[in-house]
mmCIF file of N, CA, C and O in Angstrom:
data_model
loop_
_atom_site.group_PDB
_atom_site.id
_atom_site.type_symbol
_atom_site.label_atom_id
_atom_site.label_comp_id
_atom_site.label_asym_id
_atom_site.label_seq_id
_atom_site.Cartn_x
_atom_site.Cartn_y
_atom_site.Cartn_z
ATOM 1 N N GLY A 1 -44.098 -58.656 -80.843
ATOM 2 C CA GLY A 1 -43.743 -57.320 -81.121
ATOM 3 C C GLY A 1 -44.708 -56.458 -80.785
ATOM 4 O O GLY A 1 -45.779 -56.734 -80.459
ATOM 5 N N SER A 2 -44.358 -55.091 -80.433
ATOM 6 C CA SER A 2 -45.365 -54.106 -80.299
ATOM 7 C C SER A 2 -45.994 -53.249 -81.384
ATOM 8 O O SER A 2 -45.384 -53.187 -82.426
ATOM 9 N N LYS A 3 -47.283 -53.255 -81.294
ATOM 10 C CA LYS A 3 -48.225 -52.734 -82.255
ATOM 11 C C LYS A 3 -47.770 -51.317 -82.538
ATOM 12 O O LYS A 3 -48.126 -50.755 -83.623
ATOM 13 N N ALA A 4 -47.193 -50.621 -81.638
ATOM 14 C CA ALA A 4 -46.867 -49.234 -81.724
ATOM 15 C C ALA A 4 -45.728 -48.807 -82.646
ATOM 16 O O ALA A 4 -45.755 -47.968 -83.054
ATOM 17 N N VAL A 5 -44.831 -49.890 -82.862
ATOM 18 C CA VAL A 5 -43.644 -49.476 -83.637
ATOM 19 C C VAL A 5 -43.790 -49.150 -85.053
ATOM 20 O O VAL A 5 -43.255 -48.000 -85.630
ATOM 21 N N PRO A 6 -44.873 -49.913 -85.930
ATOM 22 C CA PRO A 6 -45.036 -49.330 -87.287
ATOM 23 C C PRO A 6 -45.853 -48.053 -87.329
ATOM 24 O O PRO A 6 -45.337 -46.968 -88.138
ATOM 25 N N HIS A 7 -46.501 -47.504 -86.255
ATOM 26 C CA HIS A 7 -47.141 -46.282 -86.282
ATOM 27 C C HIS A 7 -46.065 -45.269 -86.041
ATOM 28 O O HIS A 7 -46.168 -44.145 -86.581
ATOM 29 N N LEU A 8 -45.183 -45.518 -85.051
ATOM 30 C CA LEU A 8 -44.364 -44.585 -84.635
ATOM 31 C C LEU A 8 -43.356 -44.386 -85.847
ATOM 32 O O LEU A 8 -42.918 -43.276 -86.197
ATOM 33 N N ASN A 9 -42.881 -45.561 -86.515
ATOM 34 C CA ASN A 9 -41.877 -45.452 -87.841
ATOM 35 C C ASN A 9 -42.674 -44.276 -88.720
ATOM 36 O O ASN A 9 -41.936 -43.744 -89.443
ATOM 37 N N GLU A 10 -43.961 -44.683 -89.211
ATOM 38 C CA GLU A 10 -44.741 -43.843 -89.843
ATOM 39 C C GLU A 10 -44.762 -42.199 -89.492
ATOM 40 O O GLU A 10 -44.581 -41.429 -90.526
ATOM 41 N N ALA A 11 -45.146 -42.211 -88.317
ATOM 42 C CA ALA A 11 -45.101 -40.712 -87.824
ATOM 43 C C ALA A 11 -43.529 -39.992 -88.181
ATOM 44 O O ALA A 11 -43.676 -38.924 -88.396
ATOM 45 N N ILE A 12 -42.629 -40.747 -87.863
ATOM 46 C CA ILE A 12 -41.316 -40.258 -88.066
ATOM 47 C C ILE A 12 -41.191 -39.758 -89.506
ATOM 48 O O ILE A 12 -40.526 -38.881 -89.910
ATOM 49 N N ARG A 13 -41.426 -40.904 -90.306
ATOM 50 C CA ARG A 13 -41.187 -40.621 -91.887
ATOM 51 C C ARG A 13 -42.111 -39.278 -92.381
ATOM 52 O O ARG A 13 -41.392 -38.561 -93.181
ATOM 53 N N LEU A 14 -43.072 -39.175 -91.761
ATOM 54 C CA LEU A 14 -43.847 -38.181 -92.325
ATOM 55 C C LEU A 14 -43.510 -36.569 -91.759
ATOM 56 O O LEU A 14 -43.575 -35.651 -92.339
ATOM 57 N N ASP A 15 -42.951 -36.685 -90.344
ATOM 58 C CA ASP A 15 -42.403 -35.602 -89.835
ATOM 59 C C ASP A 15 -41.165 -35.560 -89.085
ATOM 60 O O ASP A 15 -41.325 -35.770 -87.919
ATOM 61 N N PRO A 16 -40.085 -35.868 -89.699
ATOM 62 C CA PRO A 16 -38.838 -36.419 -88.972
ATOM 63 C C PRO A 16 -38.508 -35.295 -87.724
ATOM 64 O O PRO A 16 -38.108 -35.932 -86.461
ATOM 65 N N VAL A 17 -38.575 -34.055 -87.786
ATOM 66 C CA VAL A 17 -38.097 -33.218 -86.752
ATOM 67 C C VAL A 17 -39.043 -32.999 -85.714
ATOM 68 O O VAL A 17 -38.654 -33.326 -84.446
ATOM 69 N N THR A 18 -40.275 -32.866 -86.014
ATOM 70 C CA THR A 18 -41.350 -32.830 -84.638
ATOM 71 C C THR A 18 -41.458 -34.174 -83.911
ATOM 72 O O THR A 18 -41.498 -34.335 -82.774
ATOM 73 N N MET A 19 -41.214 -35.335 -84.901
ATOM 74 C CA MET A 19 -41.277 -36.664 -84.267
ATOM 75 C C MET A 19 -39.949 -37.080 -83.875
ATOM 76 O O MET A 19 -39.820 -38.219 -83.352
ATOM 77 N N ALA A 20 -39.113 -36.388 -83.530
ATOM 78 C CA ALA A 20 -37.927 -36.691 -83.042
ATOM 79 C C ALA A 20 -37.999 -37.473 -81.671
ATOM 80 O O ALA A 20 -37.456 -38.669 -81.434
ATOM 81 N N ASP A 21 -38.856 -37.031 -80.849
ATOM 82 C CA ASP A 21 -39.387 -37.778 -79.551
ATOM 83 C C ASP A 21 -39.715 -39.182 -79.691
ATOM 84 O O ASP A 21 -39.648 -40.015 -79.027
ATOM 85 N N ALA A 22 -40.225 -39.446 -80.963
ATOM 86 C CA ALA A 22 -40.853 -40.699 -81.441
ATOM 87 C C ALA A 22 -39.517 -41.844 -81.395
ATOM 88 O O ALA A 22 -39.730 -43.225 -80.784
ATOM 89 N N HIS A 23 -38.334 -41.307 -81.761
ATOM 90 C CA HIS A 23 -37.079 -42.258 -81.665
ATOM 91 C C HIS A 23 -36.937 -42.600 -80.169
ATOM 92 O O HIS A 23 -36.492 -43.516 -80.028
ATOM 93 N N LEU A 24 -37.143 -41.704 -79.213
ATOM 94 C CA LEU A 24 -36.892 -42.212 -77.872
ATOM 95 C C LEU A 24 -37.877 -43.187 -77.269
ATOM 96 O O LEU A 24 -37.619 -44.052 -76.765
ATOM 97 N N LEU A 25 -39.153 -43.043 -77.764
ATOM 98 C CA LEU A 25 -40.155 -44.043 -77.503
ATOM 99 C C LEU A 25 -39.842 -45.172 -78.138
ATOM 100 O O LEU A 25 -39.839 -46.247 -77.260
ATOM 101 N N LEU A 26 -39.565 -45.118 -79.254
ATOM 102 C CA LEU A 26 -39.104 -46.544 -79.838
ATOM 103 C C LEU A 26 -37.941 -47.312 -79.244
ATOM 104 O O LEU A 26 -37.671 -48.440 -78.943
ATOM 105 N N ALA A 27 -36.707 -46.374 -78.969
ATOM 106 C CA ALA A 27 -35.624 -46.811 -78.312
ATOM 107 C C ALA A 27 -36.096 -47.610 -76.981
ATOM 108 O O ALA A 27 -35.542 -48.531 -76.745
ATOM 109 N N ALA A 28 -36.941 -46.874 -76.107
ATOM 110 C CA ALA A 28 -37.398 -47.425 -75.162
ATOM 111 C C ALA A 28 -38.224 -48.820 -75.273
ATOM 112 O O ALA A 28 -37.934 -49.841 -74.411
ATOM 113 N N LEU A 29 -38.931 -48.976 -76.289
ATOM 114 C CA LEU A 29 -39.785 -49.969 -76.581
ATOM 115 C C LEU A 29 -38.602 -51.222 -76.979
ATOM 116 O O LEU A 29 -38.671 -52.458 -76.364
ATOM 117 N N TYR A 30 -37.748 -50.812 -77.714
ATOM 118 C CA TYR A 30 -36.615 -51.721 -78.194
ATOM 119 C C TYR A 30 -35.743 -52.383 -76.996
ATOM 120 O O TYR A 30 -35.440 -53.568 -76.698
ATOM 121 N N ASN A 31 -35.296 -51.273 -76.076
ATOM 122 C CA ASN A 31 -34.533 -51.816 -74.987
ATOM 123 C C ASN A 31 -35.216 -52.627 -73.950
ATOM 124 O O ASN A 31 -34.620 -53.528 -73.593
ATOM 125 N N ALA A 32 -36.572 -52.333 -73.870
ATOM 126 C CA ALA A 32 -37.550 -53.121 -73.041
ATOM 127 C C ALA A 32 -37.476 -54.633 -73.478
ATOM 128 O O ALA A 32 -37.521 -55.496 -72.631
ATOM 129 N N THR A 33 -37.413 -54.676 -74.882
ATOM 130 C CA THR A 33 -37.389 -56.104 -75.404
ATOM 131 C C THR A 33 -36.092 -56.805 -75.589
ATOM 132 O O THR A 33 -35.964 -57.870 -76.191
ATOM 133 N N GLY A 34 -35.173 -55.937 -75.085
ATOM 134 C CA GLY A 34 -33.822 -56.563 -75.284
ATOM 135 C C GLY A 34 -33.127 -56.356 -76.624
ATOM 136 O O GLY A 34 -31.948 -56.794 -76.835
ATOM 137 N N LEU A 35 -33.652 -55.428 -77.475
ATOM 138 C CA LEU A 35 -32.957 -55.155 -78.926
ATOM 139 C C LEU A 35 -32.234 -54.075 -78.776
ATOM 140 O O LEU A 35 -32.368 -52.787 -79.283
ATOM 141 N N LYS A 36 -31.087 -54.084 -78.014
ATOM 142 C CA LYS A 36 -30.115 -53.144 -77.558
ATOM 143 C C LYS A 36 -29.684 -52.174 -78.902
ATOM 144 O O LYS A 36 -29.415 -51.236 -78.933
ATOM 145 N N ASP A 37 -29.359 -52.980 -79.759
ATOM 146 C CA ASP A 37 -28.859 -52.438 -81.273
ATOM 147 C C ASP A 37 -29.841 -51.589 -81.906
ATOM 148 O O ASP A 37 -29.487 -50.488 -82.393
ATOM 149 N N LYS A 38 -31.125 -51.934 -81.814
ATOM 150 C CA LYS A 38 -32.067 -51.137 -82.461
ATOM 151 C C LYS A 38 -32.358 -50.036 -81.686
ATOM 152 O O LYS A 38 -32.631 -48.895 -82.115
ATOM 153 N N ALA A 39 -32.262 -50.184 -80.320
ATOM 154 C CA ALA A 39 -32.524 -49.115 -79.533
ATOM 155 C C ALA A 39 -31.506 -47.870 -79.680
ATOM 156 O O ALA A 39 -31.618 -46.770 -79.667
ATOM 157 N N ALA A 40 -30.235 -48.528 -79.946
ATOM 158 C CA ALA A 40 -29.158 -47.606 -80.082
ATOM 159 C C ALA A 40 -29.222 -46.762 -81.360
ATOM 160 O O ALA A 40 -28.945 -45.571 -81.534
ATOM 161 N N ALA A 41 -29.632 -47.406 -82.352
ATOM 162 C CA ALA A 41 -29.982 -46.698 -83.615
ATOM 163 C C ALA A 41 -31.071 -45.734 -83.639
ATOM 164 O O ALA A 41 -30.766 -44.685 -84.085
ATOM 165 N N GLU A 42 -32.035 -46.103 -82.772
ATOM 166 C CA GLU A 42 -32.955 -45.004 -82.486
ATOM 167 C C GLU A 42 -32.436 -43.819 -81.810
ATOM 168 O O GLU A 42 -32.653 -42.581 -82.137
ATOM 169 N N TYR A 43 -31.754 -43.995 -80.725
ATOM 170 C CA TYR A 43 -30.964 -43.069 -80.003
ATOM 171 C C TYR A 43 -30.189 -42.081 -80.818
ATOM 172 O O TYR A 43 -30.129 -41.008 -80.746
ATOM 173 N N ALA A 44 -29.426 -42.742 -81.886
ATOM 174 C CA ALA A 44 -28.514 -42.078 -82.539
ATOM 175 C C ALA A 44 -29.327 -41.081 -83.434
ATOM 176 O O ALA A 44 -29.185 -40.151 -83.917
ATOM 177 N N ALA A 45 -30.434 -41.719 -83.977
ATOM 178 C CA ALA A 45 -31.273 -40.952 -85.047
ATOM 179 C C ALA A 45 -32.122 -39.655 -84.145
ATOM 180 O O ALA A 45 -31.859 -38.626 -84.913
ATOM 181 N N PHE A 46 -32.162 -39.796 -83.030
ATOM 182 C CA PHE A 46 -32.829 -38.828 -82.149
ATOM 183 C C PHE A 46 -31.763 -37.813 -81.869
ATOM 184 O O PHE A 46 -31.955 -36.553 -82.273
ATOM 185 N N LEU A 47 -30.496 -38.067 -81.856
ATOM 186 C CA LEU A 47 -29.598 -37.125 -81.568
ATOM 187 C C LEU A 47 -29.303 -36.363 -82.772
ATOM 188 O O LEU A 47 -28.720 -35.284 -82.657
ATOM 189 N N LYS A 48 -29.388 -37.026 -83.843
ATOM 190 C CA LYS A 48 -29.107 -36.008 -85.227
ATOM 191 C C LYS A 48 -30.204 -34.831 -85.235
ATOM 192 O O LYS A 48 -29.990 -33.941 -85.750
ATOM 193 N N GLN A 49 -31.540 -35.465 -84.783
ATOM 194 C CA GLN A 49 -32.512 -34.456 -84.841
ATOM 195 C C GLN A 49 -32.439 -33.369 -83.985
ATOM 196 O O GLN A 49 -32.880 -32.258 -83.865
ATOM 197 N N ARG A 50 -31.911 -33.862 -82.664
ATOM 198 C CA ARG A 50 -31.975 -33.031 -81.444
ATOM 199 C C ARG A 50 -30.575 -32.872 -80.890
ATOM 200 O O ARG A 50 -30.383 -33.461 -79.823
ATOM 201 N N PRO A 51 -29.711 -32.308 -81.442
ATOM 202 C CA PRO A 51 -28.152 -32.241 -80.847
ATOM 203 C C PRO A 51 -28.087 -31.611 -79.550
ATOM 204 O O PRO A 51 -27.020 -31.948 -79.063
ATOM 205 N N ASN A 52 -28.903 -30.716 -79.141
ATOM 206 C CA ASN A 52 -28.769 -30.182 -77.926
ATOM 207 C C ASN A 52 -29.578 -30.680 -76.772
ATOM 208 O O ASN A 52 -29.911 -30.084 -75.816
ATOM 209 N N TYR A 53 -29.898 -32.123 -77.013
ATOM 210 C CA TYR A 53 -30.694 -32.691 -75.926
ATOM 211 C C TYR A 53 -30.156 -32.626 -74.620
ATOM 212 O O TYR A 53 -28.685 -32.969 -74.550
ATOM 213 N N SER A 54 -30.682 -32.452 -73.547
ATOM 214 C CA SER A 54 -30.108 -32.254 -72.359
ATOM 215 C C SER A 54 -29.288 -33.667 -71.888
ATOM 216 O O SER A 54 -28.316 -33.485 -70.972
ATOM 217 N N ASP A 55 -29.918 -34.777 -72.026
ATOM 218 C CA ASP A 55 -29.495 -36.092 -71.669
ATOM 219 C C ASP A 55 -28.449 -36.700 -72.780
ATOM 220 O O ASP A 55 -28.292 -37.954 -72.974
ATOM 221 N N ARG A 56 -27.862 -35.747 -73.565
ATOM 222 C CA ARG A 56 -27.302 -36.376 -74.577
ATOM 223 C C ARG A 56 -26.039 -37.430 -74.206
ATOM 224 O O ARG A 56 -25.881 -38.371 -74.828
ATOM 225 N N LYS A 57 -25.206 -37.025 -73.435
ATOM 226 C CA LYS A 57 -24.085 -37.834 -72.873
ATOM 227 C C LYS A 57 -24.566 -39.388 -72.385
ATOM 228 O O LYS A 57 -24.027 -40.041 -72.685
ATOM 229 N N LYS A 58 -25.686 -39.342 -71.752
ATOM 230 C CA LYS A 58 -26.455 -40.751 -71.351
ATOM 231 C C LYS A 58 -26.724 -41.371 -72.622
ATOM 232 O O LYS A 58 -26.432 -42.665 -72.417
ATOM 233 N N LEU A 59 -27.423 -40.981 -73.630
ATOM 234 C CA LEU A 59 -27.651 -41.716 -74.824
ATOM 235 C C LEU A 59 -26.342 -42.126 -75.566
ATOM 236 O O LEU A 59 -26.248 -43.051 -76.071
ATOM 237 N N GLU A 60 -25.255 -40.927 -75.455
ATOM 238 C CA GLU A 60 -24.109 -41.451 -76.198
ATOM 239 C C GLU A 60 -23.457 -42.608 -75.540
ATOM 240 O O GLU A 60 -22.925 -43.667 -76.366
ATOM 241 N N ALA A 61 -23.616 -42.600 -74.193
ATOM 242 C CA ALA A 61 -23.002 -43.565 -73.525
ATOM 243 C C ALA A 61 -23.744 -45.188 -73.935
ATOM 244 O O ALA A 61 -22.963 -46.012 -73.974
ATOM 245 N N TYR A 62 -25.088 -45.078 -74.028
ATOM 246 C CA TYR A 62 -25.889 -46.216 -74.360
ATOM 247 C C TYR A 62 -25.394 -46.830 -75.757
ATOM 248 O O TYR A 62 -25.179 -47.876 -75.968
ATOM 249 N N ILE A 63 -25.133 -45.785 -76.696
ATOM 250 C CA ILE A 63 -25.037 -46.085 -78.026
ATOM 251 C C ILE A 63 -23.511 -46.907 -77.896
ATOM 252 O O ILE A 63 -23.389 -47.773 -78.624
ATOM 253 N N SER A 64 -22.547 -46.406 -77.261
ATOM 254 C CA SER A 64 -21.129 -46.835 -77.183
ATOM 255 C C SER A 64 -21.284 -48.202 -76.671
ATOM 256 O O SER A 64 -20.434 -48.950 -77.191
ATOM 257 N N ALA A 65 -22.094 -48.200 -75.641
ATOM 258 C CA ALA A 65 -21.977 -49.484 -74.878
ATOM 259 C C ALA A 65 -22.769 -50.495 -75.862
ATOM 260 O O ALA A 65 -22.093 -51.929 -75.855
ATOM 261 N N ALA A 66 -23.863 -50.292 -76.438
ATOM 262 C CA ALA A 66 -24.357 -51.229 -77.386
ATOM 263 C C ALA A 66 -23.163 -51.612 -78.654
ATOM 264 O O ALA A 66 -23.076 -52.787 -79.024
ATOM 265 N N LYS A 67 -22.486 -50.797 -79.116
ATOM 266 C CA LYS A 67 -21.578 -50.962 -80.260
ATOM 267 C C LYS A 67 -20.354 -51.974 -79.583
ATOM 268 O O LYS A 67 -19.887 -52.679 -80.342
ATOM 269 N N SER A 68 -20.077 -51.730 -78.536
ATOM 270 C CA SER A 68 -18.824 -52.511 -77.899
ATOM 271 C C SER A 68 -19.109 -53.822 -77.468
ATOM 272 O O SER A 68 -18.148 -54.437 -77.271
ATOM 273 N N ARG A 69 -20.340 -54.178 -77.694
ATOM 274 C CA ARG A 69 -20.840 -55.646 -77.146
ATOM 275 C C ARG A 69 -20.636 -56.589 -78.300
ATOM 276 O O ARG A 69 -20.826 -57.661 -78.219
ATOM 277 N N HIS A 70 -20.262 -55.987 -79.490
ATOM 278 C CA HIS A 70 -20.137 -56.851 -80.833
ATOM 279 C C HIS A 70 -18.654 -57.485 -80.822
ATOM 280 O O HIS A 70 -17.930 -56.902 -80.582
#
């Protein structure tokens, strides 16, 4: 796994609003390693912090696709 993941999770825990972008980084890491469910969860967490994100529709589509694969 990636050494960055625990550090990103800790940063998010300490400062969830400023670190919303860390959810995007985590999602990219998870997606790159094929963990689409985890990536979708990170995207969802990001959108909770940043509801006005410009690419919101793209992330929501990813989340829906991940859910529909089950």
